[in-house]
Coordinates of C-alpha atoms in Angstrom, one line a residue:
Chain A
M169 CA 133.7 -63.6 -31.0
S170 CA 131.0 -65.4 -31.8
T171 CA 132.0 -66.3 -35.3
V172 CA 135.4 -67.4 -33.8
V173 CA 133.6 -70.0 -31.9
A174 CA 131.2 -70.8 -34.8
R175 CA 134.4 -71.5 -36.8
R176 CA 135.9 -74.0 -34.4
R177 CA 132.8 -75.9 -33.7
P178 CA 133.2 -79.4 -35.1
R179 CA 131.0 -80.1 -38.0
R180 CA 129.9 -83.5 -39.2
P181 CA 131.3 -82.9 -42.9
V182 CA 135.1 -81.7 -42.0
G183 CA 135.3 -78.1 -43.0
H184 CA 136.7 -77.3 -46.1
A185 CA 135.9 -78.6 -49.6
A186 CA 139.9 -79.0 -50.1
Q187 CA 140.5 -80.9 -46.8
R188 CA 137.6 -83.4 -47.9
T189 CA 139.2 -83.8 -51.1
L190 CA 142.6 -84.3 -49.6
I191 CA 141.2 -87.0 -47.4
H192 CA 139.6 -88.7 -50.2
V193 CA 142.6 -88.7 -52.1
G194 CA 144.3 -90.5 -49.4
L195 CA 141.8 -93.0 -48.5
V196 CA 141.5 -94.0 -52.4
S197 CA 145.2 -94.4 -53.0
A198 CA 145.5 -96.5 -49.9
A199 CA 142.6 -98.4 -50.9
F200 CA 144.4 -99.0 -54.1
V201 CA 147.7 -99.9 -52.8
M202 CA 146.1 -102.5 -50.7
S203 CA 143.9 -104.0 -53.5
Y204 CA 146.1 -104.2 -56.0
P205 CA 147.8 -107.4 -55.1
L206 CA 144.3 -108.8 -55.4
L207 CA 143.5 -107.1 -58.2
W208 CA 146.8 -108.4 -60.0
M209 CA 146.1 -112.2 -58.8
G210 CA 142.7 -111.5 -60.6
A211 CA 144.2 -110.3 -63.7
S212 CA 147.2 -112.9 -63.5
A213 CA 144.6 -115.9 -63.4
F214 CA 143.2 -114.5 -67.0
R215 CA 147.0 -114.5 -68.3
P216 CA 149.2 -116.8 -70.1
S217 CA 151.4 -118.7 -67.5
E218 CA 154.8 -117.1 -69.0
E219 CA 153.4 -113.4 -68.7
V220 CA 152.4 -113.7 -65.2
L221 CA 156.0 -113.1 -63.7
I222 CA 156.6 -110.5 -66.2
E223 CA 153.7 -108.5 -66.0
D224 CA 152.9 -106.2 -63.2
S225 CA 150.0 -104.3 -64.5
L226 CA 146.6 -105.2 -64.2
W227 CA 146.1 -105.0 -68.0
V228 CA 145.5 -108.4 -69.7
S229 CA 146.7 -108.2 -73.3
N230 CA 146.0 -112.0 -74.1
P231 CA 143.2 -113.1 -71.8
T232 CA 142.5 -117.0 -71.7
L233 CA 140.5 -119.1 -69.7
E234 CA 142.9 -122.0 -70.3
N235 CA 144.5 -121.6 -66.6
F236 CA 140.9 -122.6 -65.2
I237 CA 141.1 -125.7 -67.3
N238 CA 144.6 -127.0 -66.7
G239 CA 144.8 -125.7 -63.0
W240 CA 141.5 -127.7 -62.2
T241 CA 143.6 -131.1 -63.2
S242 CA 147.0 -130.1 -62.3
V243 CA 147.3 -132.0 -58.9
A244 CA 148.3 -135.5 -60.3
Q245 CA 145.4 -138.2 -59.7
T246 CA 142.7 -135.4 -58.2
S247 CA 141.2 -132.4 -59.5
F248 CA 140.0 -129.5 -57.9
G249 CA 136.6 -130.7 -58.5
T250 CA 137.3 -132.9 -55.3
F251 CA 139.0 -130.5 -53.2
F252 CA 135.9 -127.9 -54.0
A253 CA 133.3 -130.7 -52.9
N254 CA 135.1 -131.7 -49.8
S255 CA 135.6 -128.1 -48.6
L256 CA 131.9 -127.6 -49.4
I257 CA 130.8 -130.4 -47.5
I258 CA 132.9 -129.7 -44.4
S259 CA 131.9 -126.2 -44.3
V260 CA 128.4 -126.6 -44.9
L261 CA 128.3 -129.0 -42.0
A262 CA 130.5 -126.9 -39.8
V263 CA 127.6 -124.2 -40.5
M264 CA 124.9 -126.4 -39.5
G265 CA 126.9 -127.8 -36.6
N266 CA 128.0 -124.1 -35.2
V267 CA 124.0 -122.6 -35.6
I268 CA 122.9 -125.2 -33.8
S269 CA 124.8 -126.2 -30.9
C270 CA 125.9 -122.7 -30.2
S271 CA 122.4 -121.1 -30.3
L272 CA 120.9 -123.6 -28.0
A273 CA 124.0 -123.4 -25.5
A274 CA 123.5 -119.3 -25.8
Y275 CA 119.6 -119.7 -25.0
A276 CA 120.5 -121.6 -21.8
F277 CA 123.4 -119.0 -20.8
A278 CA 121.0 -115.7 -21.8
R279 CA 117.7 -117.0 -20.6
L280 CA 117.2 -119.9 -18.3
P281 CA 118.3 -119.3 -14.8
F282 CA 119.6 -122.7 -14.1
R283 CA 122.0 -123.5 -11.0
G284 CA 125.5 -123.1 -11.9
R285 CA 125.1 -120.8 -14.7
R286 CA 127.7 -118.2 -13.7
V287 CA 130.2 -120.6 -13.6
W288 CA 129.6 -122.7 -16.8
F289 CA 129.2 -119.0 -18.5
A290 CA 132.9 -117.8 -17.0
L291 CA 134.5 -121.0 -18.2
M292 CA 133.0 -120.8 -21.7
I293 CA 134.3 -117.0 -21.8
G294 CA 137.7 -118.9 -20.7
T295 CA 137.8 -121.1 -24.0
I296 CA 137.6 -118.1 -26.2
M297 CA 140.9 -117.0 -25.0
L298 CA 142.5 -120.5 -24.9
P299 CA 145.2 -121.1 -27.7
Y300 CA 144.3 -123.6 -30.0
H301 CA 147.8 -125.1 -30.1
V302 CA 147.0 -126.6 -26.4
L303 CA 144.4 -128.6 -27.6
L304 CA 145.8 -129.7 -30.8
I305 CA 148.0 -132.8 -29.7
P306 CA 145.5 -134.4 -27.3
Q307 CA 142.5 -133.6 -29.7
Y308 CA 144.8 -135.3 -32.6
L309 CA 145.5 -138.4 -30.3
L310 CA 141.8 -138.7 -29.3
F311 CA 140.5 -138.6 -32.7
N312 CA 143.3 -140.9 -33.8
S313 CA 142.1 -143.3 -31.1
L314 CA 138.5 -143.2 -32.3
G315 CA 139.8 -144.0 -36.0
W316 CA 138.8 -140.7 -37.4
V317 CA 142.1 -139.7 -39.1
D318 CA 141.6 -139.4 -42.6
T319 CA 137.8 -138.6 -42.3
F320 CA 135.8 -135.5 -41.8
L321 CA 134.8 -136.2 -38.4
P322 CA 137.4 -134.3 -36.6
L323 CA 136.7 -131.0 -38.7
V324 CA 132.8 -131.5 -38.3
V325 CA 131.9 -133.2 -34.9
P326 CA 133.3 -130.6 -32.8
R327 CA 131.5 -128.0 -34.4
F328 CA 128.1 -129.7 -33.2
L329 CA 129.7 -129.6 -29.5
A330 CA 129.8 -125.4 -29.9
T331 CA 133.3 -125.5 -29.4
E332 CA 133.9 -122.2 -31.2
A333 CA 132.7 -120.2 -28.3
F334 CA 133.1 -116.9 -30.2
F335 CA 129.5 -117.6 -31.6
V336 CA 128.0 -118.8 -28.3
F337 CA 129.1 -115.2 -26.8
L338 CA 127.6 -113.5 -30.1
L339 CA 124.6 -115.3 -29.8
V340 CA 124.1 -114.6 -26.0
Q341 CA 124.4 -111.0 -26.6
F342 CA 121.8 -111.4 -29.2
F343 CA 119.4 -113.3 -26.9
R344 CA 119.7 -110.9 -24.1
L345 CA 118.3 -108.0 -26.6
I346 CA 115.0 -110.2 -27.1
P347 CA 112.4 -108.6 -24.6
K348 CA 111.4 -111.0 -22.0
D349 CA 107.5 -110.3 -22.3
L350 CA 107.3 -112.5 -25.2
A351 CA 108.7 -115.6 -23.9
E352 CA 106.8 -115.2 -20.8
A353 CA 103.6 -114.7 -22.3
A354 CA 104.3 -118.1 -24.4
R355 CA 105.2 -119.6 -20.8
I356 CA 101.5 -118.5 -19.7
D357 CA 100.3 -120.1 -22.6
G358 CA 101.6 -123.4 -21.3
C359 CA 104.7 -123.6 -23.8
G360 CA 107.8 -125.3 -22.7
H361 CA 111.6 -124.2 -23.0
A362 CA 112.1 -126.3 -26.3
R363 CA 109.0 -124.5 -27.9
I364 CA 109.8 -121.0 -26.5
F365 CA 113.3 -121.7 -28.1
A366 CA 112.2 -122.8 -31.6
Q367 CA 109.0 -120.6 -32.3
I368 CA 110.3 -117.4 -30.5
M369 CA 113.9 -117.0 -30.0
V370 CA 115.0 -118.9 -33.2
P371 CA 113.1 -116.6 -35.5
L372 CA 114.0 -113.4 -33.8
A373 CA 117.6 -114.4 -33.7
V374 CA 117.9 -115.0 -37.4
P375 CA 120.3 -111.9 -37.9
A376 CA 122.6 -113.3 -35.1
M377 CA 122.6 -116.9 -36.6
A378 CA 123.2 -115.2 -40.1
T379 CA 126.4 -113.8 -38.7
T380 CA 127.4 -117.2 -37.3
A381 CA 126.5 -119.0 -40.2
A382 CA 128.7 -116.8 -42.4
F383 CA 131.8 -116.7 -40.2
S384 CA 131.4 -120.6 -39.7
F385 CA 131.7 -120.9 -43.4
I386 CA 134.4 -118.5 -44.0
W387 CA 136.7 -120.0 -41.1
S388 CA 135.9 -123.7 -42.1
W389 CA 136.6 -122.9 -45.7
N390 CA 140.0 -121.2 -44.8
D391 CA 141.0 -123.6 -42.3
F392 CA 144.2 -125.0 -43.0
L393 CA 146.0 -126.2 -39.8
N394 CA 143.3 -129.0 -39.1
P395 CA 142.8 -130.2 -42.4
L396 CA 146.7 -130.3 -42.7
I397 CA 146.7 -132.6 -39.7
Y398 CA 143.8 -134.7 -40.0
L399 CA 143.4 -135.3 -43.9
T400 CA 146.2 -137.6 -45.1
S401 CA 145.0 -138.8 -48.3
Q402 CA 144.7 -136.9 -51.3
A403 CA 141.0 -137.6 -52.1
T404 CA 140.1 -135.9 -48.8
Y405 CA 141.9 -132.9 -49.2
T406 CA 140.3 -129.5 -49.0
V407 CA 140.8 -126.6 -51.3
P408 CA 143.7 -124.8 -49.0
I409 CA 145.7 -128.4 -48.7
G410 CA 145.1 -128.9 -52.5
L411 CA 146.4 -125.2 -53.1
A412 CA 149.6 -125.8 -50.6
L413 CA 150.3 -129.1 -52.5
F414 CA 149.7 -127.2 -55.9
V415 CA 152.4 -124.6 -54.7
D416 CA 155.0 -127.2 -53.7
A417 CA 154.7 -130.0 -56.2
S418 CA 154.5 -127.5 -59.2
G419 CA 157.9 -126.1 -58.6
T420 CA 156.9 -125.9 -62.1
S421 CA 155.8 -122.7 -64.1
N422 CA 152.0 -123.3 -64.2
Y423 CA 151.4 -120.1 -62.5
G424 CA 148.2 -119.2 -64.3
G425 CA 146.6 -122.4 -63.2
L426 CA 147.9 -121.4 -59.5
F427 CA 146.3 -118.2 -59.6
A428 CA 143.3 -119.5 -61.5
M429 CA 142.5 -121.9 -58.7
S430 CA 143.7 -119.2 -56.1
L431 CA 141.1 -117.0 -57.1
L432 CA 138.5 -119.6 -57.4
S433 CA 139.1 -120.5 -53.7
L434 CA 138.7 -117.1 -52.5
L435 CA 135.1 -116.7 -54.5
P436 CA 132.9 -118.3 -52.1
V437 CA 134.4 -116.1 -49.3
I438 CA 133.8 -113.0 -50.8
G439 CA 130.6 -113.9 -52.2
F440 CA 129.5 -114.8 -48.5
F441 CA 130.8 -111.7 -47.3
L442 CA 129.1 -109.4 -50.1
A443 CA 125.7 -111.3 -49.1
F444 CA 126.1 -111.0 -45.4
Q445 CA 128.2 -107.7 -45.5
R446 CA 125.8 -105.5 -42.9
L447 CA 125.7 -108.3 -40.6
L448 CA 129.3 -109.3 -40.5
L449 CA 130.4 -105.8 -39.9
D450 CA 128.0 -105.5 -37.2
G451 CA 129.0 -108.7 -35.7
I452 CA 132.9 -107.4 -35.7
S453 CA 132.0 -104.3 -34.3
T454 CA 130.3 -105.9 -31.0
T455 CA 131.9 -108.7 -30.7
G456 CA 135.8 -108.4 -32.1
I457 CA 135.2 -111.6 -34.2
K458 CA 138.0 -111.6 -37.3
Chain B
M821 CA 98.6 -102.2 6.5
A822 CA 100.6 -105.5 6.5
V823 CA 98.0 -107.2 4.3
T824 CA 98.3 -104.9 1.9
A825 CA 101.9 -104.9 1.6
S826 CA 101.7 -108.4 1.2
S827 CA 98.8 -108.8 -1.6
T828 CA 100.9 -106.1 -3.4
R829 CA 104.0 -108.3 -3.4
D830 CA 101.8 -111.5 -4.1
D831 CA 100.2 -109.6 -7.0
A832 CA 103.4 -108.5 -8.5
G833 CA 105.1 -112.0 -8.2
L834 CA 102.0 -113.9 -9.3
G835 CA 101.0 -111.3 -12.2
P836 CA 100.9 -114.0 -14.6
S837 CA 98.9 -116.7 -12.7
S838 CA 96.5 -114.3 -11.1
R839 CA 95.2 -113.9 -14.7
Q840 CA 94.9 -117.6 -14.9
G841 CA 92.0 -117.3 -12.1
R842 CA 94.5 -118.7 -9.3
R843 CA 92.6 -122.4 -9.5
S844 CA 95.1 -124.2 -7.7
G845 CA 95.3 -122.4 -4.7
P846 CA 99.0 -121.4 -3.1
P847 CA 101.4 -122.7 -5.4
P848 CA 104.2 -125.3 -4.3
G849 CA 107.4 -123.8 -3.7
P850 CA 108.3 -120.1 -3.9
A851 CA 105.6 -117.9 -4.5
D852 CA 106.5 -116.3 -7.9
R853 CA 106.2 -119.5 -9.7
P854 CA 103.4 -120.2 -12.1
P855 CA 101.4 -123.3 -11.1
G856 CA 101.3 -127.0 -12.0
N857 CA 103.3 -128.6 -14.8
G858 CA 103.2 -132.2 -13.4
G859 CA 104.5 -131.2 -9.8
W860 CA 107.7 -129.7 -10.8
N861 CA 108.9 -126.3 -9.6
E862 CA 109.7 -123.9 -12.0
S863 CA 113.4 -123.5 -10.8
A864 CA 113.9 -127.4 -11.0
R865 CA 112.5 -127.4 -14.5
S866 CA 114.4 -124.5 -15.6
T867 CA 117.8 -126.0 -14.4
L868 CA 116.7 -129.2 -16.1
A869 CA 115.9 -127.1 -19.6
G870 CA 119.3 -125.1 -18.9
Y871 CA 121.4 -128.4 -18.8
L872 CA 119.6 -130.2 -21.6
F873 CA 120.2 -127.0 -23.8
L874 CA 123.9 -127.0 -22.7
S875 CA 124.3 -130.5 -23.0
P876 CA 126.1 -130.2 -26.6
W877 CA 128.4 -127.5 -25.5
L878 CA 128.9 -129.5 -22.0
V879 CA 129.9 -132.5 -23.9
G880 CA 132.5 -129.9 -26.0
F881 CA 133.6 -128.6 -23.2
F882 CA 134.8 -131.8 -21.1
G883 CA 135.5 -134.1 -24.3
V884 CA 137.2 -131.5 -26.7
T885 CA 138.4 -128.7 -24.4
A886 CA 138.9 -129.4 -20.7
L887 CA 140.3 -132.8 -20.7
P888 CA 142.4 -132.6 -23.8
M889 CA 143.7 -129.6 -22.0
L890 CA 144.9 -131.5 -18.6
A891 CA 145.8 -134.3 -21.1
S892 CA 148.3 -132.2 -22.9
L893 CA 149.7 -131.0 -19.5
V894 CA 150.1 -134.6 -18.5
L895 CA 151.9 -135.4 -21.6
S896 CA 154.1 -132.4 -21.4
F897 CA 156.1 -134.3 -18.7
T898 CA 156.2 -137.6 -20.8
N899 CA 158.4 -138.8 -23.6
F900 CA 155.2 -139.8 -25.6
S901 CA 156.0 -140.3 -28.9
G902 CA 152.9 -142.0 -30.5
S903 CA 152.8 -145.5 -28.4
F904 CA 151.4 -145.3 -24.9
S905 CA 153.3 -148.8 -24.2
R906 CA 156.7 -146.9 -24.4
M907 CA 155.6 -143.5 -22.7
E908 CA 157.7 -142.8 -19.6
W909 CA 157.4 -140.0 -17.1
V910 CA 160.3 -137.7 -17.9
G911 CA 159.6 -135.1 -14.9
V912 CA 160.5 -131.7 -16.1
E913 CA 163.1 -132.6 -18.9
N914 CA 160.8 -131.6 -22.0
Y915 CA 161.0 -128.0 -20.5
R916 CA 164.6 -128.3 -19.7
I917 CA 165.4 -129.4 -23.3
M918 CA 163.4 -126.7 -24.7
F919 CA 164.8 -123.8 -22.6
T920 CA 168.7 -125.0 -22.8
V921 CA 169.1 -127.6 -25.5
D922 CA 166.9 -127.3 -28.4
P923 CA 168.8 -125.2 -30.9
A924 CA 165.6 -124.0 -32.6
Y925 CA 163.7 -122.9 -29.7
W926 CA 165.1 -119.6 -28.9
G927 CA 165.0 -118.5 -32.6
S928 CA 161.5 -119.1 -32.5
V929 CA 160.6 -117.4 -29.5
R930 CA 162.4 -114.2 -31.0
V931 CA 160.8 -114.6 -34.4
T932 CA 157.5 -114.6 -32.8
L933 CA 158.0 -112.0 -30.3
L934 CA 159.5 -109.8 -33.1
Y935 CA 156.5 -110.5 -35.1
V936 CA 153.9 -109.6 -32.5
L937 CA 155.7 -106.7 -30.9
I938 CA 156.2 -105.0 -34.4
S939 CA 153.3 -106.1 -36.5
V940 CA 150.6 -105.8 -33.9
P941 CA 151.0 -102.1 -32.9
V942 CA 151.8 -101.0 -36.6
M943 CA 148.4 -102.7 -37.7
L944 CA 146.6 -101.0 -34.6
V945 CA 148.1 -97.6 -35.5
F946 CA 146.8 -98.1 -39.3
A947 CA 143.4 -99.2 -38.1
L948 CA 143.1 -96.3 -36.1
A949 CA 144.4 -93.9 -38.5
V950 CA 142.2 -95.1 -41.2
A951 CA 139.1 -95.3 -39.0
T952 CA 139.6 -91.8 -37.9
L953 CA 139.6 -90.6 -41.3
L954 CA 136.7 -92.6 -42.1
N955 CA 134.8 -91.2 -39.1
K956 CA 135.1 -87.7 -40.3
G957 CA 131.4 -87.9 -42.0
I958 CA 133.0 -88.5 -45.5
R959 CA 131.2 -90.0 -48.4
A960 CA 131.0 -93.7 -49.5
L961 CA 132.0 -94.8 -46.0
G962 CA 130.3 -98.1 -46.6
L963 CA 132.4 -98.7 -49.5
Y964 CA 135.9 -97.9 -48.1
R965 CA 134.9 -99.8 -45.1
T966 CA 134.4 -102.7 -47.4
I967 CA 137.6 -102.5 -49.4
F968 CA 139.8 -102.1 -46.0
Y969 CA 138.0 -104.8 -44.9
I970 CA 138.1 -107.6 -47.2
P971 CA 142.0 -108.4 -46.4
S972 CA 141.1 -109.3 -43.1
L973 CA 138.7 -111.9 -44.5
L974 CA 140.9 -113.2 -46.8
G975 CA 144.4 -112.5 -45.2
G976 CA 144.2 -116.1 -43.2
S977 CA 143.8 -118.1 -46.5
V978 CA 146.2 -120.1 -48.5
A979 CA 145.7 -118.5 -51.7
I980 CA 146.7 -115.2 -50.2
A981 CA 149.8 -117.0 -48.8
V982 CA 150.4 -118.1 -52.3
L983 CA 150.0 -114.7 -53.6
W984 CA 152.5 -113.3 -51.3
R985 CA 155.1 -115.5 -52.5
F986 CA 154.7 -113.9 -55.7
V987 CA 154.3 -110.4 -54.4
W988 CA 157.5 -110.4 -52.8
G989 CA 159.5 -112.7 -55.0
E990 CA 162.5 -111.8 -57.0
S991 CA 160.6 -110.9 -59.8
G992 CA 157.4 -110.2 -58.0
L993 CA 155.2 -106.9 -57.5
I994 CA 157.3 -105.2 -55.1
N995 CA 160.5 -105.2 -56.9
G996 CA 158.4 -104.5 -60.3
V997 CA 157.7 -101.1 -58.6
L998 CA 161.3 -100.7 -57.0
S999 CA 162.9 -101.3 -60.3
V1000 CA 161.0 -98.2 -61.6
F1001 CA 163.0 -96.0 -59.4
G1002 CA 166.3 -97.9 -60.5
I1003 CA 166.6 -100.2 -57.6
D1004 CA 167.3 -104.0 -58.4
G1005 CA 165.7 -105.6 -55.4
R1006 CA 166.4 -109.6 -54.4
S1007 CA 163.7 -111.9 -53.5
W1008 CA 162.5 -110.7 -50.1
I1009 CA 161.3 -113.8 -49.0
G1010 CA 164.2 -115.9 -50.0
N1011 CA 166.3 -113.6 -47.9
P1012 CA 166.6 -114.3 -44.3
D1013 CA 166.8 -110.3 -43.2
T1014 CA 163.9 -109.5 -44.8
A1015 CA 161.3 -112.9 -44.8
L1016 CA 159.8 -111.6 -41.3
I1017 CA 159.0 -108.5 -42.7
T1018 CA 157.2 -109.8 -45.4
I1019 CA 155.1 -111.8 -43.1
M1020 CA 154.7 -108.8 -40.8
V1021 CA 153.1 -107.0 -43.8
L1022 CA 150.7 -109.5 -44.3
N1023 CA 149.3 -108.8 -40.7
V1024 CA 149.5 -105.3 -41.2
W1025 CA 147.4 -105.8 -44.5
T1026 CA 144.8 -107.3 -42.4
F1027 CA 144.0 -104.0 -40.4
G1028 CA 140.4 -103.9 -41.4
S1029 CA 138.7 -105.9 -38.8
P1030 CA 140.3 -103.6 -35.9
M1031 CA 139.4 -100.6 -38.1
I1032 CA 135.6 -101.6 -37.8
I1033 CA 136.0 -102.1 -34.1
F1034 CA 137.5 -98.6 -33.7
L1035 CA 134.9 -97.2 -36.2
A1036 CA 132.1 -98.5 -33.7
G1037 CA 134.1 -96.9 -30.9
L1038 CA 134.7 -93.7 -32.5
R1039 CA 131.2 -93.2 -33.1
Q1040 CA 130.3 -93.9 -29.4
V1041 CA 132.3 -90.6 -28.3
P1042 CA 129.9 -88.1 -27.4
T1043 CA 129.7 -84.8 -29.5
E1044 CA 129.1 -82.7 -26.7
L1045 CA 132.6 -83.3 -25.3
Y1046 CA 134.0 -81.9 -28.6
E1047 CA 131.7 -79.0 -28.5
A1048 CA 132.7 -78.2 -25.0
A1049 CA 136.6 -78.4 -25.8
A1050 CA 136.2 -76.4 -29.0
L1051 CA 134.5 -73.6 -26.8
D1052 CA 137.4 -74.1 -24.5
G1053 CA 139.5 -73.1 -27.5
A1054 CA 140.8 -76.8 -27.6
G1055 CA 142.6 -77.1 -31.1
R1056 CA 142.0 -80.3 -33.3
R1057 CA 145.4 -82.1 -32.2
A1058 CA 144.2 -81.3 -28.7
R1059 CA 140.6 -82.6 -28.9
Y1060 CA 142.1 -85.8 -30.6
W1061 CA 144.8 -86.6 -27.6
Y1062 CA 142.5 -85.3 -24.5
I1063 CA 139.1 -86.5 -25.6
T1064 CA 139.2 -89.2 -28.6
L1065 CA 141.9 -91.2 -27.4
P1066 CA 140.9 -91.5 -23.6
S1067 CA 137.4 -92.1 -25.1
I1068 CA 138.2 -94.9 -27.0
S1069 CA 140.8 -96.5 -24.9
P1070 CA 138.8 -99.3 -24.1
V1071 CA 138.6 -100.1 -27.6
V1072 CA 142.0 -100.1 -28.0
L1073 CA 142.8 -102.2 -24.8
F1074 CA 140.3 -105.0 -26.9
N1075 CA 142.0 -104.6 -30.1
G1076 CA 145.2 -105.0 -28.5
I1077 CA 144.4 -108.0 -26.7
L1078 CA 142.7 -109.7 -29.5
A1079 CA 145.6 -108.7 -32.0
T1080 CA 148.3 -109.9 -29.5
I1081 CA 146.2 -113.3 -29.1
G1082 CA 146.1 -114.0 -32.7
G1083 CA 149.6 -112.8 -33.6
F1084 CA 151.2 -115.4 -31.0
Q1085 CA 149.0 -117.9 -33.0
A1086 CA 149.7 -117.1 -36.6
F1087 CA 150.2 -120.3 -38.8
T1088 CA 148.9 -120.4 -42.0
Q1089 CA 150.8 -117.6 -43.8
V1090 CA 154.0 -118.9 -42.3
Y1091 CA 153.5 -122.4 -43.4
V1092 CA 152.7 -121.5 -46.9
V1093 CA 155.2 -118.6 -47.4
S1094 CA 158.0 -120.7 -46.3
G1095 CA 156.7 -123.9 -47.7
G1096 CA 156.5 -125.6 -44.2
T1097 CA 160.0 -125.0 -43.5
G1098 CA 160.3 -121.8 -41.4
G1099 CA 163.2 -120.8 -43.7
P1100 CA 165.1 -119.3 -44.9
A1101 CA 167.7 -120.0 -42.2
G1102 CA 165.0 -120.2 -39.5
S1103 CA 164.1 -116.4 -39.9
T1104 CA 160.4 -117.3 -40.3
L1105 CA 160.5 -120.3 -38.1
F1106 CA 157.4 -119.3 -35.6
Y1107 CA 157.0 -121.0 -32.2
T1108 CA 153.8 -122.6 -33.9
L1109 CA 155.7 -123.9 -36.7
L1110 CA 158.2 -125.1 -34.4
L1111 CA 155.7 -126.8 -32.2
Y1112 CA 153.9 -128.3 -35.3
Q1113 CA 157.1 -129.9 -36.8
R1114 CA 157.9 -131.1 -33.3
A1115 CA 154.8 -132.8 -32.9
F1116 CA 153.5 -133.8 -36.1
T1117 CA 156.8 -134.4 -38.3
E1118 CA 158.9 -135.6 -35.5
L1119 CA 156.1 -137.3 -33.5
R1120 CA 157.8 -135.8 -30.3
F1121 CA 154.2 -135.4 -28.8
G1122 CA 155.3 -134.8 -25.2
Y1123 CA 157.8 -132.0 -26.0
A1124 CA 155.4 -130.2 -28.1
S1125 CA 152.8 -130.5 -25.3
A1126 CA 155.3 -128.8 -23.4
M1127 CA 156.0 -126.2 -25.8
A1128 CA 152.1 -125.8 -26.1
W1129 CA 151.6 -125.2 -22.5
V1130 CA 154.5 -122.5 -22.3
L1131 CA 152.8 -120.7 -25.1
L1132 CA 149.4 -120.9 -23.2
V1133 CA 151.5 -119.4 -20.1
V1134 CA 152.9 -116.4 -21.9
I1135 CA 149.8 -115.7 -23.9
A1136 CA 147.7 -115.8 -20.6
A1137 CA 150.6 -113.6 -18.8
V1138 CA 150.7 -111.3 -21.7
T1139 CA 147.0 -110.9 -21.6
A1140 CA 147.2 -110.3 -18.0
A1141 CA 149.7 -107.5 -18.0
V1142 CA 148.1 -105.5 -20.7
F1143 CA 145.0 -105.7 -19.0
A1144 CA 146.6 -104.7 -15.8
S1145 CA 148.5 -101.7 -17.8
G1146 CA 145.1 -100.8 -18.7
R1147 CA 144.5 -99.2 -15.1
F1148 CA 146.9 -96.6 -16.2
W1149 CA 145.6 -95.3 -19.6
V1150 CA 142.1 -97.0 -19.9
H1151 CA 139.3 -94.8 -19.2
Y1152 CA 135.8 -95.9 -18.5
G1153 CA 133.3 -93.2 -18.9
D1154 CA 132.7 -89.9 -16.6
G1155 CA 136.3 -89.3 -15.6
E1156 CA 136.6 -92.8 -13.9
K1157 CA 139.8 -94.5 -14.5

């Protein structure tokens, strides 16, 4: 009897070696199928253009770097250098804006018992759920009347106003976990809220701020709708808009160049992810950020 | 007796200031505030500090969120098309045209609903299935997690949408695989019957982020429950059905709502895969894409605002309905429903 019970008791590693192997086989094949398009894109970036559509395998028989050179200047008048520089400027400013404004707001929500806090907090949470399309047109009219269209301002200024409430929520959760005694002790020593925030809370919240920074960068880097609406002259285009222009305008057969530029456009995102992997995955687990 | 009680309360409240030696006598305002600092009482100070810290968010909330939202509601009852001097109040005309006249409207509703109703559940099933396998204490968990998550990270980018056009094109990867089995596939993206499917697959492909959330949920399920059930003779399937699923039902609800809200707002992939047209034959004309066209290519801002408000109401209603349905299937710990 006791042996039966023992056999049925679930163990951390699943029972039989055969079964474990089966799981690994399943997972590896799923991972392979899922990653194949990405790997194929990577391989195609190093192939002569005329081979791209014919070759379905990952093997590159005639490797070349030519795609990166002719892809870089493939869009008339502007090079991808401009697009990358624009994307970088916008993304870095978006990171700064989000980290500063969201952590200020989050500190207030998490730690300052001011009047009306509950109401504001509820409103802030409400904006997380708000579909962006409701704001699209009035924001466009607002920024247009300010003369901001065809500048980076509509893409950057809202970030300094903590409008991506997801990050406020993430940081609130984090600030709440920091023991109160530290701030309490500092206050007895005569510290104001500004110093408590800057000298105690910020250093302790570095992990949550790094998560915010990484996701801000990735979202801003990948953003397509806002640049599509606000950036009208080619010199201000970001990488995604440049790519869309490439794919539409080309209609050509410079597939190699297209894949090379697509690959380059993904590298910063993948780099950020690998660098902050642990923090990002924890961030997703706790708040559901994409 | 009464004195003792009050003095203990005082000590508890004044812990900090009593250490400072209570030089300023009875502090102003509520008894638990530390003394001094320019005569402000603590409550007023922290309210002031609170609003100062909150000020960027407040400006953003009113300037870029709340007031624009109201403005869009007002615009939805006008024929605004870029010039305020020619703007007229048209009542519910935009809504009437939308529901009864606009030939593309109901098609876009249908496409969007199909997309949400099919790709969201399929994505969540994939996410849960893979998370379940990963939760069996296997090796190389971190590596698998990373590989499965990367598509979620990249899925919203133009580069992947561009890639998708090649994968599902006439001489793309999918047809390359099919030709091995002697099937001669057409372009999946050029065919109105299959174009939407390719975009659904793209959404399912990004199952990594709900998977991470499921994985975190699965780890919270207390092992005692499984042990108790095993002692009662429950088989593996029964344990999954009666313990695992109810235990993570709040996570299912959470993921379901996030993916649904996201699904209604899909835009980038649709725009790039169809070249901004929603074609072929309107088969990928998503609601958001129609809204974009009406607003930014036809400059019918009033009409598009009405579309946006209908979207908002539908998303809110669906979210509320999913939440409400949770009463019947979501379990929050300790046998409570």
